[in-house]
Amino acid sequence: MIVDFHSHTRESDGALAPEELVAMMRARGVRIFSITDHDTMRAYGQFVADFATVIPGIEINTTWNDNEVHVLGYRLPLGDDTPLGLILAENREFRRTRIDRITANLTAAGYPITVADVVAQSAGGDALGRPHVAKALILKGFAKDVQS
């Protein structure tokens, strides 16, 4: 049996819309899966997966001992009005503030990009991240690929 408990959609830093990711899971023969977007569970409710068991999940970014830590969680309640939903909203606001700082620092260093440039690379996603900044830099001609 094929399972996948760590995948991302465009709601965070993945490349596919939720329904596209689920179609890929079907094509791969996945029978149990979880979408673990960073700091958002907005992908849930955007797809039907009648071929598999879906376990609600998330990847929460936090810090511990001055290091970035990614914690995976499963079988979580869905909804923005849950205690978890409120914490996730705070995390997403922190992500947005971080994007403000990153774009300001890059512009000051001679790589002018705006928050709007970064948001455009998120394809309407819920949780902005550094990969969206990288894609904006590529689009502006300041970088050749996400890795660089």
Coordinates of N, CA and C in Angstrom, one line a residue:
M1 N 0.8 -1.2 0.0 CA 0.0 0.0 0.0 C 0.9 1.2 0.0
I2 N 0.6 2.2 -0.8 CA 1.3 3.4 -0.9 C 0.7 4.5 -0.1
V3 N 1.5 5.2 0.8 CA 1.0 6.3 1.6 C 1.9 7.5 1.4
D4 N 1.4 8.7 1.7 CA 2.2 9.9 1.5 C 1.7 10.8 2.6
F5 N 2.5 11.0 3.6 CA 2.1 11.9 4.8 C 2.8 13.2 4.8
H6 N 3.5 13.6 3.7 CA 4.2 14.9 3.7 C 4.1 15.5 2.3
S7 N 3.1 16.3 2.0 CA 3.0 16.9 0.7 C 2.5 18.3 0.9
H8 N 2.8 19.2 -0.1 CA 2.4 20.6 -0.1 C 1.7 21.0 -1.4
T9 N 0.8 21.9 -1.2 CA 0.1 22.5 -2.3 C 0.5 24.0 -2.5
R10 N -0.1 24.6 -3.4 CA 0.1 26.0 -3.6 C -0.4 26.9 -2.4
E11 N -1.1 26.3 -1.5 CA -1.6 27.0 -0.3 C -0.4 27.4 0.5
S12 N 0.8 26.7 0.4 CA 2.0 27.1 1.0 C 3.1 27.1 -0.1
D13 N 4.0 26.2 -0.1 CA 5.1 26.4 -1.0 C 5.2 25.2 -2.1
G14 N 4.0 24.5 -2.3 CA 4.0 23.5 -3.3 C 3.7 24.1 -4.7
A15 N 3.8 23.2 -5.7 CA 3.6 23.7 -7.1 C 2.2 23.5 -7.6
L16 N 1.4 22.6 -6.9 CA 0.1 22.2 -7.5 C -1.0 22.8 -6.6
A17 N -2.1 23.0 -7.3 CA -3.4 23.3 -6.6 C -3.8 22.1 -5.8
P18 N -4.6 22.2 -4.8 CA -5.0 21.0 -4.0 C -5.6 19.9 -4.9
E19 N -6.5 20.2 -5.8 CA -7.1 19.2 -6.6 C -6.1 18.6 -7.6
E20 N -5.1 19.3 -8.0 CA -4.1 18.7 -8.9 C -3.2 17.8 -8.1
L21 N -2.9 18.1 -6.9 CA -2.1 17.2 -6.0 C -2.8 15.9 -5.8
V22 N -4.1 16.0 -5.5 CA -4.9 14.9 -5.2 C -5.0 14.0 -6.5
A23 N -5.1 14.6 -7.7 CA -5.1 13.8 -8.9 C -3.8 13.1 -9.1
M24 N -2.7 13.7 -8.7 CA -1.4 13.1 -8.7 C -1.3 11.9 -7.8
M25 N -1.9 12.1 -6.6 CA -1.9 11.0 -5.6 C -2.7 9.8 -6.2
R26 N -3.8 10.1 -6.8 CA -4.6 9.0 -7.5 C -3.7 8.3 -8.5
A27 N -3.0 9.1 -9.4 CA -2.2 8.5 -10.4 C -1.1 7.7 -9.9
R28 N -0.6 8.0 -8.8 CA 0.5 7.3 -8.1 C 0.0 6.0 -7.4
G29 N -1.3 5.9 -7.2 CA -1.8 4.8 -6.5 C -1.8 5.0 -5.0
V30 N -1.7 6.2 -4.5 CA -1.6 6.5 -3.1 C -3.0 6.2 -2.5
R31 N -3.0 5.4 -1.4 CA -4.3 5.0 -0.7 C -4.6 5.7 0.6
I32 N -3.5 6.3 1.2 CA -3.7 7.1 2.4 C -2.8 8.3 2.3
F33 N -3.3 9.5 2.5 CA -2.4 10.6 2.4 C -2.8 11.8 3.3
S34 N -1.9 12.7 3.5 CA -2.1 13.9 4.2 C -1.4 15.0 3.5
I35 N -2.1 16.2 3.4 CA -1.5 17.4 2.8 C -1.0 18.2 4.1
T36 N 0.3 18.4 4.1 CA 0.9 19.1 5.3 C 1.5 20.4 4.8
D37 N 0.6 21.3 4.3 CA 1.1 22.6 4.0 C 1.7 23.3 5.2
H38 N 2.6 24.3 4.9 CA 3.1 25.1 6.0 C 2.1 26.1 6.6
D39 N 1.8 26.0 7.8 CA 1.0 26.9 8.6 C -0.4 27.2 8.0
T40 N -1.0 26.3 7.2 CA -2.3 26.4 6.7 C -2.9 25.1 6.4
M41 N -4.2 25.0 6.6 CA -5.0 23.8 6.3 C -6.1 24.1 5.3
R42 N -5.9 25.2 4.5 CA -6.8 25.7 3.6 C -7.1 24.8 2.4
A43 N -6.1 23.9 2.1 CA -6.3 22.9 1.0 C -7.5 22.0 1.2
Y44 N -7.7 21.7 2.5 CA -8.9 20.8 2.8 C -10.2 21.5 2.5
G45 N -11.0 20.7 1.9 CA -12.3 21.3 1.4 C -12.3 21.7 0.0
Q46 N -11.1 21.6 -0.7 CA -11.0 22.0 -2.1 C -10.8 20.8 -3.0
F47 N -11.0 19.6 -2.5 CA -10.8 18.5 -3.3 C -11.7 17.3 -2.8
V48 N -11.9 16.3 -3.7 CA -12.6 15.1 -3.3 C -11.6 14.0 -3.6
A49 N -11.4 13.1 -2.6 CA -10.5 12.0 -2.7 C -11.2 10.7 -2.3
D50 N -12.2 10.3 -3.2 CA -13.0 9.1 -2.9 C -12.2 7.8 -3.1
F51 N -11.0 7.9 -3.5 CA -10.1 6.7 -3.7 C -9.2 6.4 -2.6
A52 N -9.1 7.3 -1.6 CA -8.1 7.2 -0.5 C -8.7 7.7 0.8
T53 N -7.9 7.3 1.8 CA -8.2 7.9 3.2 C -7.4 9.1 3.3
V54 N -8.0 10.2 3.7 CA -7.3 11.5 3.9 C -7.2 11.8 5.4
I55 N -6.0 12.1 5.8 CA -5.8 12.4 7.2 C -5.4 13.9 7.3
P56 N -6.2 14.7 7.9 CA -5.9 16.2 7.9 C -4.5 16.4 8.6
G57 N -3.7 17.1 8.0 CA -2.4 17.4 8.6 C -1.9 18.8 8.3
I58 N -0.7 19.0 8.9 CA -0.1 20.4 8.7 C 1.4 20.3 9.1
E59 N 2.2 21.2 8.5 CA 3.5 21.4 8.9 C 3.6 22.8 9.5
I60 N 3.9 22.8 10.8 CA 4.0 24.1 11.5 C 5.5 24.5 11.7
N61 N 5.8 25.7 11.3 CA 7.1 26.2 11.4 C 7.3 27.0 12.7
T62 N 8.3 26.7 13.5 CA 8.6 27.4 14.7 C 10.1 27.4 15.0
T63 N 10.5 27.9 16.1 CA 11.9 28.0 16.4 C 12.1 27.3 17.8
W64 N 13.3 26.7 17.9 CA 13.7 26.1 19.1 C 15.2 26.2 19.2
N65 N 15.7 26.7 20.3 CA 17.1 27.0 20.5 C 17.7 27.7 19.3
D66 N 17.0 28.8 18.9 CA 17.4 29.6 17.8 C 17.5 28.9 16.4
N67 N 16.9 27.8 16.3 CA 16.9 27.1 15.0 C 15.5 26.9 14.5
E68 N 15.3 27.0 13.2 CA 14.0 26.8 12.6 C 13.6 25.3 12.7
V69 N 12.4 25.0 13.1 CA 12.0 23.6 13.3 C 10.7 23.5 12.6
H70 N 10.5 22.4 11.9 CA 9.2 22.1 11.2 C 8.6 20.9 11.9
V71 N 7.4 21.1 12.4 CA 6.7 20.0 13.2 C 5.5 19.6 12.3
L72 N 5.4 18.3 12.1 CA 4.3 17.7 11.4 C 3.2 17.3 12.4
G73 N 2.0 17.6 12.1 CA 0.9 17.2 13.0 C -0.2 16.5 12.1
Y74 N -0.9 15.6 12.7 CA -2.0 14.8 12.0 C -3.2 14.7 12.8
R75 N -4.3 14.4 12.1 CA -5.7 14.2 12.7 C -6.1 15.5 13.5
L76 N -5.9 16.6 12.8 CA -6.2 17.9 13.5 C -7.6 18.4 13.1
P77 N -8.2 19.2 13.9 CA -9.5 19.8 13.6 C -9.3 20.9 12.5
L78 N -10.3 20.9 11.6 CA -10.3 21.9 10.5 C -11.1 23.1 11.0
G79 N -10.8 24.2 10.5 CA -11.6 25.4 10.8 C -10.7 26.6 11.3
D80 N -11.0 27.8 10.9 CA -10.2 29.0 11.3 C -10.6 29.4 12.7
D81 N -11.7 28.9 13.3 CA -12.1 29.4 14.6 C -11.7 28.4 15.7
T82 N -10.9 27.4 15.4 CA -10.4 26.5 16.4 C -9.2 27.1 17.0
P83 N -8.8 26.7 18.2 CA -7.6 27.2 18.8 C -6.4 27.0 17.9
L84 N -6.3 25.9 17.2 CA -5.2 25.7 16.2 C -5.3 26.7 15.1
G85 N -6.5 26.9 14.6 CA -6.7 27.9 13.5 C -6.3 29.3 13.8
L86 N -6.5 29.7 15.1 CA -6.0 31.0 15.5 C -4.5 31.1 15.6
I87 N -3.9 30.0 16.0 CA -2.4 30.0 16.1 C -1.8 30.1 14.6
L88 N -2.5 29.3 13.7 CA -2.0 29.3 12.4 C -2.1 30.7 11.7
A89 N -3.2 31.4 12.0 CA -3.4 32.8 11.5 C -2.2 33.7 12.0
E90 N -1.8 33.5 13.3 CA -0.7 34.3 13.8 C 0.6 33.9 13.0
N91 N 0.8 32.6 12.8 CA 2.0 32.2 12.0 C 2.0 32.8 10.6
R92 N 0.9 32.8 10.0 CA 0.8 33.3 8.6 C 1.1 34.8 8.6
E93 N 0.6 35.5 9.7 CA 0.9 37.0 9.8 C 2.4 37.2 10.0
F94 N 3.1 36.3 10.8 CA 4.5 36.4 11.0 C 5.2 36.2 9.6
R95 N 4.7 35.2 8.8 CA 5.3 35.0 7.5 C 5.2 36.2 6.7
R96 N 4.0 36.9 6.7 CA 3.9 38.1 5.9 C 4.8 39.2 6.3
T97 N 5.0 39.4 7.7 CA 5.9 40.3 8.2 C 7.4 40.0 7.8
R98 N 7.7 38.7 7.8 CA 9.0 38.3 7.3 C 9.2 38.6 5.8
I99 N 8.2 38.5 5.0 CA 8.3 38.8 3.6 C 8.5 40.3 3.4
D100 N 7.9 41.1 4.3 CA 8.1 42.6 4.2 C 9.6 42.9 4.5
R101 N 10.1 42.2 5.5 CA 11.6 42.5 5.8 C 12.5 42.0 4.7
I102 N 12.2 40.8 4.2 CA 13.1 40.3 3.2 C 13.1 41.1 1.9
T103 N 11.9 41.6 1.5 CA 11.8 42.4 0.3 C 12.5 43.7 0.5
A104 N 12.3 44.3 1.7 CA 13.0 45.6 2.0 C 14.5 45.4 2.0
N105 N 15.0 44.3 2.6 CA 16.5 44.1 2.6 C 17.0 43.8 1.2
L106 N 16.3 43.0 0.4 CA 16.7 42.8 -1.0 C 16.7 44.0 -1.8
T107 N 15.7 44.9 -1.7 CA 15.7 46.1 -2.4 C 16.9 47.0 -2.0
A108 N 17.1 47.1 -0.7 CA 18.3 47.9 -0.2 C 19.6 47.4 -0.7
A109 N 19.7 46.1 -1.0 CA 20.9 45.4 -1.5 C 21.0 45.5 -3.0
G110 N 20.0 46.2 -3.7 CA 20.1 46.3 -5.1 C 19.3 45.3 -5.9
Y111 N 18.4 44.6 -5.3 CA 17.5 43.6 -5.9 C 16.1 44.0 -5.7
P112 N 15.6 45.0 -6.4 CA 14.3 45.6 -6.0 C 13.1 44.6 -6.4
I113 N 12.5 44.1 -5.4 CA 11.3 43.3 -5.5 C 10.3 43.9 -4.5
T114 N 9.0 43.7 -4.8 CA 8.0 44.2 -3.8 C 7.3 43.0 -3.2
V115 N 6.5 43.3 -2.2 CA 5.7 42.3 -1.6 C 4.7 41.8 -2.6
A116 N 4.2 42.7 -3.5 CA 3.2 42.3 -4.5 C 3.8 41.3 -5.5
D117 N 5.1 41.5 -5.8 CA 5.8 40.5 -6.6 C 5.9 39.1 -6.0
V118 N 6.1 39.1 -4.7 CA 6.1 37.8 -4.0 C 4.7 37.2 -3.9
V119 N 3.7 38.0 -3.6 CA 2.4 37.5 -3.5 C 1.9 36.9 -4.8
A120 N 2.3 37.5 -5.9 CA 2.0 37.0 -7.2 C 2.5 35.6 -7.5
Q121 N 3.7 35.3 -6.9 CA 4.3 34.0 -7.1 C 3.6 32.9 -6.2
S122 N 2.8 33.3 -5.3 CA 2.1 32.4 -4.4 C 0.8 31.8 -5.0
A123 N 0.4 32.3 -6.2 CA -0.8 31.8 -6.9 C -2.0 31.8 -6.0
G124 N -2.1 32.8 -5.1 CA -3.2 32.9 -4.2 C -3.1 32.0 -3.0
G125 N -1.9 31.5 -2.7 CA -1.7 30.6 -1.6 C -1.9 31.4 -0.2
D126 N -2.1 30.6 0.8 CA -2.4 31.1 2.1 C -1.2 31.5 2.9
A127 N -0.1 30.8 2.7 CA 1.1 31.0 3.6 C 2.3 31.3 2.7
L128 N 2.7 32.6 2.8 CA 3.9 33.1 2.0 C 5.2 32.5 2.5
G129 N 6.1 32.2 1.6 CA 7.4 31.7 2.1 C 8.6 32.1 1.2
R130 N 9.7 31.7 1.6 CA 11.0 32.1 0.9 C 11.0 31.6 -0.5
P131 N 10.3 30.4 -0.8 CA 10.3 30.0 -2.2 C 9.6 31.0 -3.1
H132 N 8.6 31.7 -2.6 CA 7.9 32.7 -3.4 C 8.8 33.9 -3.6
V133 N 9.6 34.2 -2.7 CA 10.6 35.3 -2.9 C 11.6 34.9 -4.0
A134 N 12.0 33.6 -3.9 CA 13.0 33.1 -4.9 C 12.4 33.2 -6.3
K135 N 11.1 32.8 -6.4 CA 10.5 32.9 -7.7 C 10.3 34.3 -8.2
A136 N 10.1 35.2 -7.3 CA 10.0 36.6 -7.7 C 11.3 37.1 -8.2
L137 N 12.4 36.7 -7.5 CA 13.8 37.1 -7.9 C 14.1 36.5 -9.3
I138 N 13.7 35.3 -9.6 CA 13.9 34.7 -10.9 C 13.2 35.5 -12.0
L139 N 11.9 35.8 -11.7 CA 11.1 36.5 -12.7 C 11.7 37.9 -13.0
K140 N 12.3 38.5 -12.0 CA 12.9 39.9 -12.2 C 14.3 39.7 -12.8
G141 N 14.8 38.5 -13.0 CA 16.1 38.3 -13.6 C 17.3 38.4 -12.6
F142 N 17.0 38.3 -11.3 CA 18.1 38.4 -10.3 C 18.7 37.1 -9.9
A143 N 18.0 36.0 -10.3 CA 18.5 34.7 -9.9 C 18.1 33.7 -11.1
K144 N 18.9 32.7 -11.2 CA 18.6 31.7 -12.3 C 17.6 30.6 -12.0
D145 N 17.6 30.2 -10.6 CA 16.7 29.2 -10.2 C 16.4 29.4 -8.7
V146 N 15.5 28.6 -8.2 CA 15.1 28.7 -6.8 C 16.3 28.4 -5.9
Q147 N 17.0 27.4 -6.2 CA 18.2 27.0 -5.4 C 19.2 28.1 -5.2
S148 N 19.5 28.8 -6.3 CA 20.5 29.8 -6.2 C 20.0 31.1 -5.5

